[in-house]
Amino acid sequence: LPTMRKFMVELLARLISRQIWLDSGQWRGFLVLVENSGLPFFPLMLQLPAPVLERALGLAEAEPGDVSAANEPRLPSSQVVQLAAWALSPKNTKQQVAHDVAILLRRVLETHELQKVAVEKAAVDAAQALAAAQEAVLGTAAQATRSTLGNASAASSTGLPDEGADDDDEADEQPTEGVPLVGPESLLMPNGSDQVMAEPDAGVGQAR
């Protein structure tokens, strides 16, 4: 496999020198090979002229009315980011990057970073919106519960009779049974017997 890979790299390098991008079929196959193989073929991409590399990375702006630009072969965005990160890495000391190519690759990384920040911000905004919605739902539920309890309390205080007061009224109206009445005309004997002490006759007192 390493020998075959080396052979393929040399073959594609010769095709680049022959402007392989002018043949749409071979150019599409070249980009597919770079996409599937990745890093071993990244140095080949840096050998492309800047305008060709710009189209291959999907950075070229299509001219108005140019329908063919949408169908032009290009590397996927994930592969483009990997290529730019590798080429501009301080660890890449073997491969020289042309100035105009380096400008394109920096633009790739800057765009990728902006997209990453935008995605993260959108995720934070979505989380905050969800938390606010949940808080609003909980607040509405709590308010509804308080309202229900308040209505129930008002109904119980105005619509139901006081059972304690009724019991007191019934106790007042109930006659006393088994308790003798004590009056001037009816007195119990001092010894606790049931005989009634009769009042002295007024006429007898006067006669004496």
CSV table of C-alpha atoms in Angstrom, one decimal:
chain,number,residue,atom,x,y,z
A,1,LEU,CA,0.0,0.0,0.0
A,2,PRO,CA,2.7,2.6,0.7
A,3,THR,CA,4.3,1.8,-2.6
A,4,MET,CA,1.0,2.2,-4.4
A,5,ARG,CA,0.2,5.4,-2.6
A,6,LYS,CA,3.6,6.8,-3.6
A,7,PHE,CA,2.9,5.8,-7.2
A,8,MET,CA,-0.5,7.5,-7.2
A,9,VAL,CA,1.0,10.7,-5.7
A,10,GLU,CA,3.6,10.9,-8.5
A,11,LEU,CA,1.0,10.2,-11.1
A,12,LEU,CA,-1.3,12.9,-9.9
A,13,ALA,CA,1.5,15.3,-9.7
A,14,ARG,CA,2.2,14.7,-13.4
A,15,LEU,CA,-1.5,15.2,-14.1
A,16,ILE,CA,-1.4,18.5,-12.3
A,17,SER,CA,1.5,19.7,-14.4
A,18,ARG,CA,-0.7,18.8,-17.4
A,19,GLN,CA,-3.6,20.9,-16.1
A,20,ILE,CA,-5.9,18.0,-15.1
A,21,TRP,CA,-8.6,20.5,-14.1
A,22,LEU,CA,-9.3,21.2,-17.8
A,23,ASP,CA,-10.8,17.7,-18.1
A,24,SER,CA,-14.0,17.6,-16.0
A,25,GLY,CA,-14.0,13.8,-15.7
A,26,GLN,CA,-10.4,13.4,-14.6
A,27,TRP,CA,-10.7,16.5,-12.4
A,28,ARG,CA,-13.7,15.1,-10.6
A,29,GLY,CA,-11.9,11.8,-10.1
A,30,PHE,CA,-8.8,13.6,-8.7
A,31,LEU,CA,-10.9,15.4,-6.1
A,32,VAL,CA,-12.7,12.2,-5.1
A,33,LEU,CA,-9.3,10.5,-4.6
A,34,VAL,CA,-8.1,13.4,-2.4
A,35,GLU,CA,-11.4,13.3,-0.4
A,36,ASN,CA,-11.1,9.6,0.2
A,37,SER,CA,-7.4,9.5,0.9
A,38,GLY,CA,-7.0,12.7,2.9
A,39,LEU,CA,-3.7,13.8,4.3
A,40,PRO,CA,-1.3,11.9,2.0
A,41,PHE,CA,-2.7,13.9,-1.0
A,42,PHE,CA,-3.0,17.3,0.6
A,43,PRO,CA,0.4,18.4,-0.7
A,44,LEU,CA,-1.0,17.8,-4.2
A,45,MET,CA,-3.7,20.4,-3.6
A,46,LEU,CA,-1.1,23.0,-2.7
A,47,GLN,CA,0.5,22.6,-6.1
A,48,LEU,CA,-2.7,23.8,-7.8
A,49,PRO,CA,-2.8,27.4,-9.1
A,50,ALA,CA,-4.7,29.7,-6.7
A,51,PRO,CA,-7.7,30.2,-8.9
A,52,VAL,CA,-8.1,26.5,-9.5
A,53,LEU,CA,-7.7,25.7,-5.8
A,54,GLU,CA,-10.2,28.4,-4.9
A,55,ARG,CA,-12.8,26.6,-7.1
A,56,ALA,CA,-11.8,23.2,-5.7
A,57,LEU,CA,-12.4,24.5,-2.1
A,58,GLY,CA,-15.7,26.1,-3.0
A,59,LEU,CA,-14.5,29.6,-2.3
A,60,ALA,CA,-14.9,31.0,-5.8
A,61,GLU,CA,-17.8,33.4,-6.3
A,62,ALA,CA,-20.1,32.3,-9.1
A,63,GLU,CA,-20.8,34.9,-11.8
A,64,PRO,CA,-24.4,36.0,-12.3
A,65,GLY,CA,-26.1,33.5,-14.6
A,66,ASP,CA,-23.3,30.9,-14.4
A,67,VAL,CA,-25.3,27.6,-13.8
A,68,SER,CA,-22.3,25.4,-14.3
A,69,ALA,CA,-20.6,26.7,-11.1
A,70,ALA,CA,-23.1,24.9,-8.9
A,71,ASN,CA,-22.3,21.6,-10.5
A,72,GLU,CA,-18.5,22.1,-10.4
A,73,PRO,CA,-16.7,19.4,-8.4
A,74,ARG,CA,-15.3,20.5,-5.1
A,75,LEU,CA,-14.1,19.1,-1.8
A,76,PRO,CA,-16.5,18.8,1.1
A,77,SER,CA,-16.3,21.6,3.7
A,78,SER,CA,-14.9,19.2,6.3
A,79,GLN,CA,-12.1,18.2,4.1
A,80,VAL,CA,-11.4,21.8,3.2
A,81,VAL,CA,-11.0,22.8,6.8
A,82,GLN,CA,-8.7,19.8,7.4
A,83,LEU,CA,-6.6,20.9,4.4
A,84,ALA,CA,-6.3,24.5,5.6
A,85,ALA,CA,-5.5,23.5,9.2
A,86,TRP,CA,-2.8,21.2,8.0
A,87,ALA,CA,-1.2,23.6,5.5
A,88,LEU,CA,-1.1,26.5,7.9
A,89,SER,CA,0.0,24.5,10.9
A,90,PRO,CA,3.5,25.3,12.4
A,91,LYS,CA,4.2,21.6,12.2
A,92,ASN,CA,4.1,21.7,8.4
A,93,THR,CA,7.7,22.5,7.7
A,94,LYS,CA,8.1,20.3,4.6
A,95,GLN,CA,5.5,21.8,2.3
A,96,GLN,CA,5.9,25.4,1.1
A,97,VAL,CA,2.6,27.4,0.8
A,98,ALA,CA,2.4,30.1,-1.8
A,99,HIS,CA,1.3,33.5,-0.5
A,100,ASP,CA,-1.9,33.7,-2.5
A,101,VAL,CA,-2.8,30.1,-1.5
A,102,ALA,CA,-2.1,30.9,2.2
A,103,ILE,CA,-4.6,33.8,1.9
A,104,LEU,CA,-7.3,31.4,0.6
A,105,LEU,CA,-6.6,28.9,3.4
A,106,ARG,CA,-6.7,31.6,6.1
A,107,ARG,CA,-10.1,32.7,4.7
A,108,VAL,CA,-11.3,29.1,5.1
A,109,LEU,CA,-10.3,28.9,8.8
A,110,GLU,CA,-11.7,32.3,9.5
A,111,THR,CA,-15.0,31.4,7.9
A,112,HIS,CA,-15.0,28.1,9.8
A,113,GLU,CA,-14.4,29.9,13.1
A,114,LEU,CA,-17.2,32.3,12.5
A,115,GLN,CA,-19.6,29.5,11.7
A,116,LYS,CA,-18.5,27.7,14.8
A,117,VAL,CA,-19.2,30.7,17.0
A,118,ALA,CA,-22.5,31.3,15.3
A,119,VAL,CA,-23.6,27.7,16.0
A,120,GLU,CA,-22.5,27.9,19.6
A,121,LYS,CA,-24.4,31.2,20.1
A,122,ALA,CA,-27.5,29.7,18.5
A,123,ALA,CA,-27.3,26.7,20.9
A,124,VAL,CA,-27.0,29.1,23.9
A,125,ASP,CA,-29.9,31.2,22.7
A,126,ALA,CA,-32.0,28.1,22.2
A,127,ALA,CA,-31.2,26.9,25.7
A,128,GLN,CA,-32.0,30.3,27.2
A,129,ALA,CA,-35.3,30.4,25.3
A,130,LEU,CA,-36.2,26.9,26.5
A,131,ALA,CA,-35.4,27.8,30.1
A,132,ALA,CA,-37.5,31.0,29.8
A,133,ALA,CA,-40.4,29.0,28.3
A,134,GLN,CA,-40.2,26.4,31.1
A,135,GLU,CA,-40.1,29.2,33.7
A,136,ALA,CA,-43.2,30.8,32.2
A,137,VAL,CA,-45.1,27.6,32.2
A,138,LEU,CA,-44.2,26.9,35.9
A,139,GLY,CA,-45.2,30.5,36.8
A,140,THR,CA,-48.6,30.1,35.1
A,141,ALA,CA,-49.2,26.8,36.8
A,142,ALA,CA,-48.3,28.3,40.2
A,143,GLN,CA,-50.6,31.2,39.6
A,144,ALA,CA,-53.5,28.9,38.6
A,145,THR,CA,-52.9,26.8,41.7
A,146,ARG,CA,-53.0,29.9,43.9
A,147,SER,CA,-56.2,31.1,42.2
A,148,THR,CA,-57.9,27.8,42.7
A,149,LEU,CA,-57.0,27.6,46.4
A,150,GLY,CA,-58.2,31.2,46.9
A,151,ASN,CA,-61.5,30.5,45.3
A,152,ALA,CA,-61.9,27.4,47.4
A,153,SER,CA,-61.1,29.3,50.6
A,154,ALA,CA,-63.6,32.1,49.7
A,155,ALA,CA,-66.4,29.5,48.9
A,156,SER,CA,-65.8,27.7,52.2
A,157,SER,CA,-66.0,31.0,54.2
A,158,THR,CA,-69.1,32.4,52.6
A,159,GLY,CA,-71.2,29.4,51.5
A,160,LEU,CA,-71.0,26.9,54.4
A,161,PRO,CA,-72.8,27.5,57.8
A,162,ASP,CA,-70.9,27.6,61.1
A,163,GLU,CA,-71.4,24.2,62.6
A,164,GLY,CA,-70.2,25.3,66.0
A,165,ALA,CA,-72.7,28.2,66.2
A,166,ASP,CA,-75.5,25.8,65.4
A,167,ASP,CA,-74.5,23.4,68.1
A,168,ASP,CA,-74.5,26.3,70.6
A,169,ASP,CA,-78.0,27.3,69.5
A,170,GLU,CA,-79.3,23.8,69.8
A,171,ALA,CA,-77.8,23.5,73.3
A,172,ASP,CA,-79.5,26.8,74.3
A,173,GLU,CA,-82.9,25.7,72.9
A,174,GLN,CA,-82.8,22.2,74.5
A,175,PRO,CA,-84.8,22.0,77.7
A,176,THR,CA,-83.1,21.0,80.9
A,177,GLU,CA,-84.4,17.6,82.0
A,178,GLY,CA,-84.0,16.1,85.5
A,179,VAL,CA,-82.9,19.3,87.2
A,180,PRO,CA,-85.4,20.6,89.8
A,181,LEU,CA,-86.2,24.2,89.7
A,182,VAL,CA,-85.5,26.2,92.8
A,183,GLY,CA,-87.9,29.1,93.6
A,184,PRO,CA,-89.4,30.8,96.6
A,185,GLU,CA,-92.4,28.4,96.4
A,186,SER,CA,-90.3,25.3,96.3
A,187,LEU,CA,-87.4,24.7,98.6
A,188,LEU,CA,-85.5,21.5,99.4
A,189,MET,CA,-85.1,20.3,102.9
A,190,PRO,CA,-81.7,20.9,104.4
A,191,ASN,CA,-81.1,17.2,104.8
A,192,GLY,CA,-81.3,16.7,101.0
A,193,SER,CA,-84.7,14.9,101.1
A,194,ASP,CA,-87.2,15.3,98.3
A,195,GLN,CA,-89.8,16.8,100.7
A,196,VAL,CA,-90.8,20.3,99.9
A,197,MET,CA,-90.6,22.9,102.7
A,198,ALA,CA,-93.8,24.8,102.8
A,199,GLU,CA,-93.8,28.5,103.4
A,200,PRO,CA,-95.1,29.7,106.7
A,201,ASP,CA,-98.7,30.9,106.7
A,202,ALA,CA,-98.8,34.7,106.8
A,203,GLY,CA,-102.0,34.7,108.8
A,204,VAL,CA,-100.5,32.6,111.6
A,205,GLY,CA,-97.6,35.0,112.0
A,206,GLN,CA,-99.9,37.9,112.3
A,207,ALA,CA,-102.1,36.3,114.9
A,208,ARG,CA,-99.2,35.9,117.2
